[in-house]
Short mmCIF file of C-alpha atoms and ligand atoms in Angstrom, two decimals:
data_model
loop_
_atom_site.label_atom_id
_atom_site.label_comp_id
_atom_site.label_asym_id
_atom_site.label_seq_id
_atom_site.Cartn_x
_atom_site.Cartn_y
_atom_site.Cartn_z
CA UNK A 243 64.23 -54.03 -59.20
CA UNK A 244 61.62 -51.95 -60.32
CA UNK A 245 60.05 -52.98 -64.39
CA UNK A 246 61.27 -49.55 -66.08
CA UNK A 247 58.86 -47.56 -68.64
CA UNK A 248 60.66 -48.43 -71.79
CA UNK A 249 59.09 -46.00 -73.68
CA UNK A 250 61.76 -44.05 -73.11
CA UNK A 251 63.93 -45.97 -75.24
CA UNK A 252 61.77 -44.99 -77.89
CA UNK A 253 62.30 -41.24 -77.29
CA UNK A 254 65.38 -39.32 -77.83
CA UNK A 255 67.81 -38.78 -74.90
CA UNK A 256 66.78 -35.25 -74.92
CA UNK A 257 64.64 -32.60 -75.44
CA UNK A 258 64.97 -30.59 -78.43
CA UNK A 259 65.48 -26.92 -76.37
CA UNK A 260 67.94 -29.00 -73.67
CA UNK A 261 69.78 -29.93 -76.84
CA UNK A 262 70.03 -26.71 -78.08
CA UNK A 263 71.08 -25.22 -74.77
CA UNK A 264 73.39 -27.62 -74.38
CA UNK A 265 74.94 -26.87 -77.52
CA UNK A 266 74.92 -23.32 -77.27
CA UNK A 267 76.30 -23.84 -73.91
CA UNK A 268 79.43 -25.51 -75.13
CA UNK A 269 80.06 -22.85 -77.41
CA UNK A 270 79.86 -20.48 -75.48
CA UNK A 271 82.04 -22.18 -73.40
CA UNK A 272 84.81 -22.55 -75.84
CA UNK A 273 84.07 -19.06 -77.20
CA UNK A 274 83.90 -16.89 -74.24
CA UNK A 275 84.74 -13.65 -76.19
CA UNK A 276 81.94 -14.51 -79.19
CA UNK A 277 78.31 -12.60 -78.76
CA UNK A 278 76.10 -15.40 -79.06
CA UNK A 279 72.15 -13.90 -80.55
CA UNK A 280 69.50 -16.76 -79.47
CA UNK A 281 66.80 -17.12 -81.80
CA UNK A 282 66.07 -20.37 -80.37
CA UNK A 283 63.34 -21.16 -78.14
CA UNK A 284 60.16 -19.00 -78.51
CA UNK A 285 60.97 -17.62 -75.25
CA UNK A 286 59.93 -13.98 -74.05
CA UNK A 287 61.95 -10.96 -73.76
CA UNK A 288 59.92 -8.07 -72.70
CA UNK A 289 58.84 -7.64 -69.13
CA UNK A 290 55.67 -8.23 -68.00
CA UNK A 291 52.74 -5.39 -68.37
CA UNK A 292 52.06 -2.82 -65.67
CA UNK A 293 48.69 -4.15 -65.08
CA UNK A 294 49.91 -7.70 -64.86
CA UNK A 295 53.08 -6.14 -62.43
CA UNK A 296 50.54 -4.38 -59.94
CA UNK A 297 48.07 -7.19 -59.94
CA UNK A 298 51.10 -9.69 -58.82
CA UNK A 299 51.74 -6.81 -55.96
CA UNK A 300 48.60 -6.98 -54.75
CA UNK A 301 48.38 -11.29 -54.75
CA UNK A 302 51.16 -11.16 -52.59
CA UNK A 303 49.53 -8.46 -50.54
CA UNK A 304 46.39 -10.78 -50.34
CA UNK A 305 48.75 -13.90 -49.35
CA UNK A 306 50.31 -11.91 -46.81
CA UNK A 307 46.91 -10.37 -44.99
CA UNK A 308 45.56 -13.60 -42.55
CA UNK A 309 41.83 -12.18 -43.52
CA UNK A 310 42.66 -12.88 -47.29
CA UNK A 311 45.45 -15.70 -47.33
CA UNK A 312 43.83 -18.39 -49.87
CA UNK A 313 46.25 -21.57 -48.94
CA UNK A 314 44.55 -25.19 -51.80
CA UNK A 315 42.93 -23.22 -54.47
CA UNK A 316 39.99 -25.25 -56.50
CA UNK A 317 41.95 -27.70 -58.80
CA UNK A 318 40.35 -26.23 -61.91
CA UNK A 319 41.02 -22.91 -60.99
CA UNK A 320 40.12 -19.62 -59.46
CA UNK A 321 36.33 -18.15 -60.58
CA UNK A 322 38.46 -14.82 -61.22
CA UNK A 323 40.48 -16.59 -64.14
CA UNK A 324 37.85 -18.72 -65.27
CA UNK A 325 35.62 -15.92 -65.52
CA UNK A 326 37.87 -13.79 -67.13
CA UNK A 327 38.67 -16.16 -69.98
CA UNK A 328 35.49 -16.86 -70.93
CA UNK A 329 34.88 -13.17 -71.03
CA UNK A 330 37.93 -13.26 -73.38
CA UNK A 331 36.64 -15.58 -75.52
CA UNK A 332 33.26 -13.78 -76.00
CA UNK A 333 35.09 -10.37 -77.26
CA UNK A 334 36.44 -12.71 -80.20
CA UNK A 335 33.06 -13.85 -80.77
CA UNK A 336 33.61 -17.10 -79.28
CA UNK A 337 30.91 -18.61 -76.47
CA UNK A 338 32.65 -20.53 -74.19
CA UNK A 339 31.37 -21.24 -70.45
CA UNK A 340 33.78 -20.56 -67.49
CA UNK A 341 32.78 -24.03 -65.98
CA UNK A 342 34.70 -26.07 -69.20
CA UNK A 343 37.74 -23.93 -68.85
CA UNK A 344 40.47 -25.52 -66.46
CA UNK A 345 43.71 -23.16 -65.16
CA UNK A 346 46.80 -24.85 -65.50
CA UNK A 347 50.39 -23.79 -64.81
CA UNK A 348 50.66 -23.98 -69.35
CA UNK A 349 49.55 -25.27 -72.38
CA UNK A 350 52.95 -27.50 -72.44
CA UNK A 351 51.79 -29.48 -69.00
CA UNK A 352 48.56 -30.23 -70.56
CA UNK A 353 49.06 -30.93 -74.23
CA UNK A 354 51.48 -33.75 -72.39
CA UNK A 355 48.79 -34.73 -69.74
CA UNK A 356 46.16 -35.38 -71.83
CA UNK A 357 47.15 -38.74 -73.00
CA UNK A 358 45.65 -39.74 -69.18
CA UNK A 359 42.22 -39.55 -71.04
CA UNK A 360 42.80 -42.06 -73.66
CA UNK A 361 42.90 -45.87 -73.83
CA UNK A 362 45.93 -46.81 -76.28
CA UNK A 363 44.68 -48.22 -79.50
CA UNK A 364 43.97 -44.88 -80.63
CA UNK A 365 44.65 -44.17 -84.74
CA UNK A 366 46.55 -40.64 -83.45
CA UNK A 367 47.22 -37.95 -86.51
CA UNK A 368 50.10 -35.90 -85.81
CA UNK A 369 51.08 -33.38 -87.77
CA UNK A 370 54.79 -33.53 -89.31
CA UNK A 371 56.65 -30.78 -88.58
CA UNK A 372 55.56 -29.61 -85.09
CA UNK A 373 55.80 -28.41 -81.42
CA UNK A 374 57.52 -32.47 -80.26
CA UNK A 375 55.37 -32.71 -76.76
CA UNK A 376 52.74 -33.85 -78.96
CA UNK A 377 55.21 -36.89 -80.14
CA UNK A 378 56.86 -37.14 -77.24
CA UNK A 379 54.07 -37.62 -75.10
CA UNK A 380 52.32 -40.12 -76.95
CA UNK A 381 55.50 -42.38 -77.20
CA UNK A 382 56.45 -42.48 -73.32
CA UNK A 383 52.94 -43.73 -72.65
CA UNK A 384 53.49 -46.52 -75.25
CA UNK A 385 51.35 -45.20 -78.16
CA UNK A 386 52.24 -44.98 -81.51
CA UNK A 387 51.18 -41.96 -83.61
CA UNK A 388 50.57 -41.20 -87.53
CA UNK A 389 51.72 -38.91 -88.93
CA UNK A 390 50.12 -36.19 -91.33
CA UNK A 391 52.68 -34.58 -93.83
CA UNK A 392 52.91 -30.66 -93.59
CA UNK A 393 55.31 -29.65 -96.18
CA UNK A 394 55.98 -26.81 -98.98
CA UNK A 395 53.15 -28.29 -101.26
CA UNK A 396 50.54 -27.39 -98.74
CA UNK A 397 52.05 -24.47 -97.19
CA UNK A 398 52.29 -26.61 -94.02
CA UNK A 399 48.79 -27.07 -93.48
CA UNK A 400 47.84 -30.72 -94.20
CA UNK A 401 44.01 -31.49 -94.03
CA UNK A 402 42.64 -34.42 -93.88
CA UNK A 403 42.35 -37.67 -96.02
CA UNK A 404 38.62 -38.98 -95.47
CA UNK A 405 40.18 -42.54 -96.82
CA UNK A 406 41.90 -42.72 -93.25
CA UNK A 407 39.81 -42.91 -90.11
CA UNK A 408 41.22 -40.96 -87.02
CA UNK A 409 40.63 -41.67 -82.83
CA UNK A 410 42.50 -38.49 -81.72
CA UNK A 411 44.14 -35.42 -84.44
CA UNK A 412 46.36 -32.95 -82.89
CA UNK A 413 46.40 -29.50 -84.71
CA UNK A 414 48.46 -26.47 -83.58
CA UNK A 415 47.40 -23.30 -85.13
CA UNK A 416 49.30 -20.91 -85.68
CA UNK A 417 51.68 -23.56 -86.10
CA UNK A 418 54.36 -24.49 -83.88
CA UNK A 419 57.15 -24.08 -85.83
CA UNK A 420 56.20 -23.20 -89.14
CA UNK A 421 54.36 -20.07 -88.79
CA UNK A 422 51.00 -21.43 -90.80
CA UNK A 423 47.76 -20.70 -89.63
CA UNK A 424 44.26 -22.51 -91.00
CA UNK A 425 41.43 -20.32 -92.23
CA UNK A 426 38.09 -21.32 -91.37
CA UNK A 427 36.87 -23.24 -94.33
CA UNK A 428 39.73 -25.79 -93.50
CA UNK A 429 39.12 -25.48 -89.71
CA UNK A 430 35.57 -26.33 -90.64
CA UNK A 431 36.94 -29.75 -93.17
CA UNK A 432 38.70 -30.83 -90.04
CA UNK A 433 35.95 -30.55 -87.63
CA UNK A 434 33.44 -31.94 -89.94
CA UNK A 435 36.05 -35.04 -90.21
CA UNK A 436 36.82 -35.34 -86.41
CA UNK A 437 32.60 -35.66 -86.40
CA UNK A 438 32.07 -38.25 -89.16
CA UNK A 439 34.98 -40.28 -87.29
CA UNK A 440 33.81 -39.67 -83.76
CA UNK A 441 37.26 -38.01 -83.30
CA UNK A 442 38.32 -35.59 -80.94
CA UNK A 443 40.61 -32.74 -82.07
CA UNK A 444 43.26 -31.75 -79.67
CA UNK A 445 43.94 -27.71 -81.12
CA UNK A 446 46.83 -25.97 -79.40
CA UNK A 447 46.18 -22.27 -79.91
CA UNK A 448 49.14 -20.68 -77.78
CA UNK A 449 49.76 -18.57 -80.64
CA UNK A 450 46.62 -17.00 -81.14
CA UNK A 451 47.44 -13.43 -79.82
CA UNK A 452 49.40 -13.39 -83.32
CA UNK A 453 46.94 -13.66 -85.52
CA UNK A 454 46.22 -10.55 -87.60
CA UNK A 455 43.83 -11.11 -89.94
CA UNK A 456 40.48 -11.07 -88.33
CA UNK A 457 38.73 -13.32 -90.52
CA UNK A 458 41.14 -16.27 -89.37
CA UNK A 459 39.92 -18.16 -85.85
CA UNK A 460 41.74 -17.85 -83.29
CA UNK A 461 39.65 -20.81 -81.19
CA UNK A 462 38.79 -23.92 -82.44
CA UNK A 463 35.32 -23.44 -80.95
CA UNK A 464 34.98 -20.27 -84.00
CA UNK A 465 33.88 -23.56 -86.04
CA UNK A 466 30.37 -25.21 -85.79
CA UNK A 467 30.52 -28.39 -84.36
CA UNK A 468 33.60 -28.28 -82.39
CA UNK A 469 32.42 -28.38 -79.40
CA UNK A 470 31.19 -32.02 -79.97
CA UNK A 471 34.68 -32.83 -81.00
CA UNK A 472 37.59 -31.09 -79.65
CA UNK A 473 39.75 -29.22 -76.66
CA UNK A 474 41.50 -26.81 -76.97
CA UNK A 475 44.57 -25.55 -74.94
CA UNK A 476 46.32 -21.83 -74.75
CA UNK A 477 48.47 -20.43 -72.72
CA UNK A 478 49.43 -16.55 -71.78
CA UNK A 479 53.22 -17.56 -72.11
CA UNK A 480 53.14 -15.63 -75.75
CA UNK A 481 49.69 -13.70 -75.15
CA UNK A 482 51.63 -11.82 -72.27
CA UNK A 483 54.99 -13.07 -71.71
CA UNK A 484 54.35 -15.73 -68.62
CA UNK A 485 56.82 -17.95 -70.00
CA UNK A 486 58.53 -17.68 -66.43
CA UNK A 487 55.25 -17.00 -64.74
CA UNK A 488 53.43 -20.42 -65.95
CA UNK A 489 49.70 -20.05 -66.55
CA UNK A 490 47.80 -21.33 -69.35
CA UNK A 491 44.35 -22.78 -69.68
CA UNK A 492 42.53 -25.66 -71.24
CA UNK A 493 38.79 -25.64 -72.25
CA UNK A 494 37.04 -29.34 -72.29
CA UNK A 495 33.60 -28.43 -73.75
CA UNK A 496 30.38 -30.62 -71.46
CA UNK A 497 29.23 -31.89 -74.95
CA UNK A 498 32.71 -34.09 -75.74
CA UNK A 499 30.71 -37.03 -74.14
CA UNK A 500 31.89 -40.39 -75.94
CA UNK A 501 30.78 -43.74 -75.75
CA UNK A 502 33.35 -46.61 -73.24
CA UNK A 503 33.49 -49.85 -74.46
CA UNK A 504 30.63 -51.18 -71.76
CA UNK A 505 28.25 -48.97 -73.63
CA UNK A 506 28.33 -46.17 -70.86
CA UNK A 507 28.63 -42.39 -71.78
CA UNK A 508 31.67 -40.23 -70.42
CA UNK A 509 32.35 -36.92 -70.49
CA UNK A 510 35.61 -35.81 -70.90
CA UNK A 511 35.06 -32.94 -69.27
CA UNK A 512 34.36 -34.88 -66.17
CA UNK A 513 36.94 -37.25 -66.90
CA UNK A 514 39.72 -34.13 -67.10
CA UNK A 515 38.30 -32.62 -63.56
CA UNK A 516 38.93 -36.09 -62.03
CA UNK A 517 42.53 -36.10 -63.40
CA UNK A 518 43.39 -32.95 -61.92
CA UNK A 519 41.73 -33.28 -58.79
CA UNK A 520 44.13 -36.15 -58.31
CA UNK A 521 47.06 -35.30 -59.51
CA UNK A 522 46.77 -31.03 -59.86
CA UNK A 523 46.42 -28.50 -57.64
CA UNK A 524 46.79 -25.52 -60.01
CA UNK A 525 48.81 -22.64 -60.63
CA UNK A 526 49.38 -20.52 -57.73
CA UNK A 527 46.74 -18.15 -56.35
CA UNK A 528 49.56 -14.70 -57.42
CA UNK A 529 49.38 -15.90 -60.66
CA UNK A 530 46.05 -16.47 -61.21
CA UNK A 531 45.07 -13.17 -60.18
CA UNK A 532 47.94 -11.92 -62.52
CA UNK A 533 46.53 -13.71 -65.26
CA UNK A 534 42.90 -12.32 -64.54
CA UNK A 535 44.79 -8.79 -65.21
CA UNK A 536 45.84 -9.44 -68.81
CA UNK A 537 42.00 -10.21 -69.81
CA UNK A 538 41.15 -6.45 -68.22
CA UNK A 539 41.11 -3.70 -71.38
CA UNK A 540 44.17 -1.98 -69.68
CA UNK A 541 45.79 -5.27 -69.68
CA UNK A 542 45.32 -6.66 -72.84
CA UNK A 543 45.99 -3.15 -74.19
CA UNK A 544 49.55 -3.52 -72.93
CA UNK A 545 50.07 -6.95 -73.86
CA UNK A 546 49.12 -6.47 -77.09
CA UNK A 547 52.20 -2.99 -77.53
CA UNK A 548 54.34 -6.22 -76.46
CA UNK A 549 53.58 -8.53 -79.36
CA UNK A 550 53.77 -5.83 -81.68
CA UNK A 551 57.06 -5.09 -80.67
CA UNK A 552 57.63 -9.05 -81.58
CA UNK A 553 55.38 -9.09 -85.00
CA UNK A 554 57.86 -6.19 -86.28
CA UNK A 555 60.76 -8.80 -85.00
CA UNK A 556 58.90 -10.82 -87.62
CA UNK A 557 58.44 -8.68 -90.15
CA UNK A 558 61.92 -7.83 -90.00
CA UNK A 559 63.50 -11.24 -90.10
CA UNK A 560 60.59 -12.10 -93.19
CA UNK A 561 61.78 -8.98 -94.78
CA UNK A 562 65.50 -9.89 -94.74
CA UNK A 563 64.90 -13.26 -95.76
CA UNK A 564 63.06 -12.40 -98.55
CA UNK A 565 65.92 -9.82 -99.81
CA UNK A 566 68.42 -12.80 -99.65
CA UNK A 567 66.00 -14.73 -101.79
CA UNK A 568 65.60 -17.41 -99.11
CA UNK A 569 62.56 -19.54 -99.11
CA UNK A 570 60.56 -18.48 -95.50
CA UNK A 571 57.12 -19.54 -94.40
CA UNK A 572 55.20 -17.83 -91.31
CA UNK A 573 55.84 -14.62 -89.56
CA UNK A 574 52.86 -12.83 -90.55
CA UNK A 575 50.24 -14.53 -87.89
CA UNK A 576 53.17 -16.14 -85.96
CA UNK A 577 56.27 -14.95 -84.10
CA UNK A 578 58.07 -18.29 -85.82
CA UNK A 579 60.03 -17.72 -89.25
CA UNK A 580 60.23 -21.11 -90.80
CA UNK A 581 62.90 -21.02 -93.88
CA UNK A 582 64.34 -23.59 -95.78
CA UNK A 583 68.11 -24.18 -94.80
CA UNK A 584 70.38 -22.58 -97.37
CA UNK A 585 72.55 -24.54 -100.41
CA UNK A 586 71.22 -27.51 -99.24
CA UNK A 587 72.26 -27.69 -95.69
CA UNK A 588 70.15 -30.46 -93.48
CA UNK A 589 68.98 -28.35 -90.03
CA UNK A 590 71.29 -29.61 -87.33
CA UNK A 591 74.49 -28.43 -90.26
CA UNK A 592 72.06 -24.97 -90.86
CA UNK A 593 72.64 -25.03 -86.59
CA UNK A 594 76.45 -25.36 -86.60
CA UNK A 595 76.93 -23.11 -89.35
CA UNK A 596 74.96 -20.10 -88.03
CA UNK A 597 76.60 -20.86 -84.30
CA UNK A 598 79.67 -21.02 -85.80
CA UNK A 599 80.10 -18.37 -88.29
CA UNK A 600 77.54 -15.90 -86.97
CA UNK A 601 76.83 -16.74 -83.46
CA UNK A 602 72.56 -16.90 -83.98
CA UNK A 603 71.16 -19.62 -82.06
CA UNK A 604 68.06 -20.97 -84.16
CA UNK A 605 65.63 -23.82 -83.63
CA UNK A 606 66.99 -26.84 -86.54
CA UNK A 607 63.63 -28.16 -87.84
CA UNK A 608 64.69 -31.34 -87.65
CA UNK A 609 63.75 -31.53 -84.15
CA UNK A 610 60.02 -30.87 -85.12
CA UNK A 611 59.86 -33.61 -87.34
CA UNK A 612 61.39 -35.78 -90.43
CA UNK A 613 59.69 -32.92 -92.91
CA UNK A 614 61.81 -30.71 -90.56
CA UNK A 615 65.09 -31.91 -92.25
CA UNK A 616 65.71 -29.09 -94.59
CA UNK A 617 64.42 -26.14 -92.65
CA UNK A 618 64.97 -23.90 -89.69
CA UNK A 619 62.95 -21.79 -87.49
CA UNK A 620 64.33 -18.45 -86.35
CA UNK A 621 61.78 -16.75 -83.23
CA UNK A 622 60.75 -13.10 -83.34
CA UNK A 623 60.43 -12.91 -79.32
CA UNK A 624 64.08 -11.66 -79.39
CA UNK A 625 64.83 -7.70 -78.44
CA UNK A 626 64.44 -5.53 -81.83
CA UNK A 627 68.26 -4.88 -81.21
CA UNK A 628 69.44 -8.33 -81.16
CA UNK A 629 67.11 -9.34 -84.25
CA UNK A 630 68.49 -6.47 -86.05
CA UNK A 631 72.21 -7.32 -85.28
CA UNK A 632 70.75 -11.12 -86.15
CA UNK A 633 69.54 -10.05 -89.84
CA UNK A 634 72.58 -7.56 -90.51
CA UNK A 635 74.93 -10.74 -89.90
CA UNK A 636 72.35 -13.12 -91.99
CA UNK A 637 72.80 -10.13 -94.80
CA UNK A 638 77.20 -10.88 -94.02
CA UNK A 639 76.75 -14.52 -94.21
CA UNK A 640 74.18 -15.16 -96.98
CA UNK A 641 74.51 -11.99 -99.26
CA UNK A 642 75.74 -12.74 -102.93
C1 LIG B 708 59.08 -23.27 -78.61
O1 LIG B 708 60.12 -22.62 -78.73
O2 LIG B 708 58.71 -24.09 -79.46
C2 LIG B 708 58.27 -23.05 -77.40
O3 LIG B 708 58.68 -21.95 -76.71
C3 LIG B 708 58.36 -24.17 -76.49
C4 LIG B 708 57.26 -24.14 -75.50
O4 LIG B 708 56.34 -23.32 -75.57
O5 LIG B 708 57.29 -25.00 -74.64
#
């Protein structure tokens, strides 16, 4: 009999969005005639851009020409994506070389897969509430993890306490759930922190197509010294809907070179090459060259009509929210509305109650965390019809 990884006994039995579906599911089930509105998972609606259409023509066109066919791609990723994201990153200011930025099939796969790089005595900082792969992750390879408190008295944005030392500090910003985004003064506190403790930040930016204030960075590397200590991983899942197309990226700066315990250097960016070499063969070639698409100015262009379609989802659910005199945080630099569950309601009730007596399928932000309890998170990627029909049954349900 095979010795079991009972980690998993320290995990819940199941994910947060299979919970969810399965809920809805038998609902819907027992409510056939009941329009269900899901609100739920930060999942896409729109299709995906022209550009991004036509250059997913012409991969399979490539694939399908025995002059062109490309069968094992490089494990870190075509030149034509890498290229293109590091051109990316240079319009936002940001100088990042194509040779640290890995392709991967999203920013879910590798937020999860990092954990290969790290031993397991680690002090890990996780924030409390947020996206659970960070948790989750640690826990099935037998680590513990710390957590940092994100609540209403710092608008969900904890920084950090230079009385505790840190190995490894996950930060997601624009937060995953609660909408909050850091400015670059605190940015900078946590870098400067993650150096003084030879820590290495692990910044998940999926959401950083959202921001709209151009003063607030968008990449981790936007902050001196961060290149010394952190990764970063995005994704074009909310940049330009490839939620069902998978691509995403990770960038493993050369200069994150840390000392083993035999005294010898190693680079992590060598160290995550090695990983995926062995157990990786990236995304597939279509995609890629997809993916190169949304970086072109016609691309992006079109990308970004999509999330303004979303950000007025936003504004829309903020606006209603606010009318009802319901306590919200996020939806300005973030398709996530994070609001406090109304008269009191814990987030799994806040979940019944909405299925029940409205039919909209949230996101209970208990599943993000234990400073989740009292709150919910509603998602803007809906279509502007359903999130109006959403908000005009919130204004039913909640109106005095
Ligand atoms: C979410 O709803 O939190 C995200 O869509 C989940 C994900 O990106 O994996």
């Amino acid at each position: 009999m095979p010795k079991l990884n009972e980690n998993f006994l320290r995990i819940q039995n199941s994910y947060l969005f299979s919970e969810i579906a399965h809920r809805t599911a038998a609902y819907v089930e027992a409510n056939p005639d009941k329009p269900i509105i899901r609100l739920g998972i930060g999942d896409v609606t729109k299709p995906l851009a022209d550009t991004v259409i036509a250059a997913l023509h012409e991969g399979v066109d490539i694939m399908a020409d025995a002059a062109t066919f490309k069968g094992y791609g490089p494990e870190q990723g075509y030149d034509e994506a890498r290229n293109a994201i590091s051109a990316y990153y240079k319009k936002n200011g940001v100088d990042v070389e194509p040779e640290a930025i890995f392709i991967s099939d999203g920013a879910k796969s590798d937020t999860g897969n990092i954990t290969d790089l790290f031993g397991h005595d680690n002090v890990i900082l996780i924030p409390d509430p947020v996206y659970p792969v960070y948790v989750d992750s640690n826990i099935m390879c037998g680590n513990s993890v710390t957590y940092i408190s994100g609540n209403a008295g710092n608008d969900f944005l904890p920084m950090p306490d230079r009385s505790q030392h840190a190995d490894i500090i996950y930060i997601c910003s624009p937060n995953n759930p609660t909408g909050a985004c850091y400015n670059k003064e605190q940015l900078q506190e946590w870098v400067d922190y993650a150096l003084e403790n030879e820590a290495v930040i692990l910044f998940d930016s999926a959401y950083e197509a959202f921001i709209s204030d151009p003063t607030l960075p968008r990449s981790i590397f936007a902050i001196e010294g961060a290149k010394k200590c952190a990764i970063e991983f995005c994704s074009l899942s909310k940049t330009a809907g490839f939620t069902g197309t998978r691509c995403g990226y990770t960038v493993v700066p050369k200069e994150l070179v840390f000392k083993a315990s035999t005294g010898e250097e190693m680079s992590l960016n060598t160290m995550w090459n090695r990983r995926q070499c062995t157990k990786y063969n990236s995304t597939a070639y279509i995609i890629q060259h997809a993916a190169a698409a949304v970086f072109t100015d016609e691309g992006m262009a079109q990308c970004r009509e999509n999330i303004a379609c979303y950000q007025k989802n936003a504004r829309l659910i903020a606006d209603t929210l606010s009318d009802l005199g319901i306590r919200f945080y996020g939806g300005i630099h973030s398709p996530y509305v994070w609001f406090e569950c109304p008269d009191g309601m814990e987030a799994w009730e806040c979940f019944d109650y909405l299925l029940n007596n409205i039919q909209v399928v949230g996101t209970p932000g208990a599943g993000f965390g234990e400073n989740g309890r009292n709150f919910f998170r509603l998602t803007a990627f809906g279509s502007y019809e359903n999130t109006v029909e959403a908000m005009n049954r919130f204004r039913r349900l909640f109106g005095k």
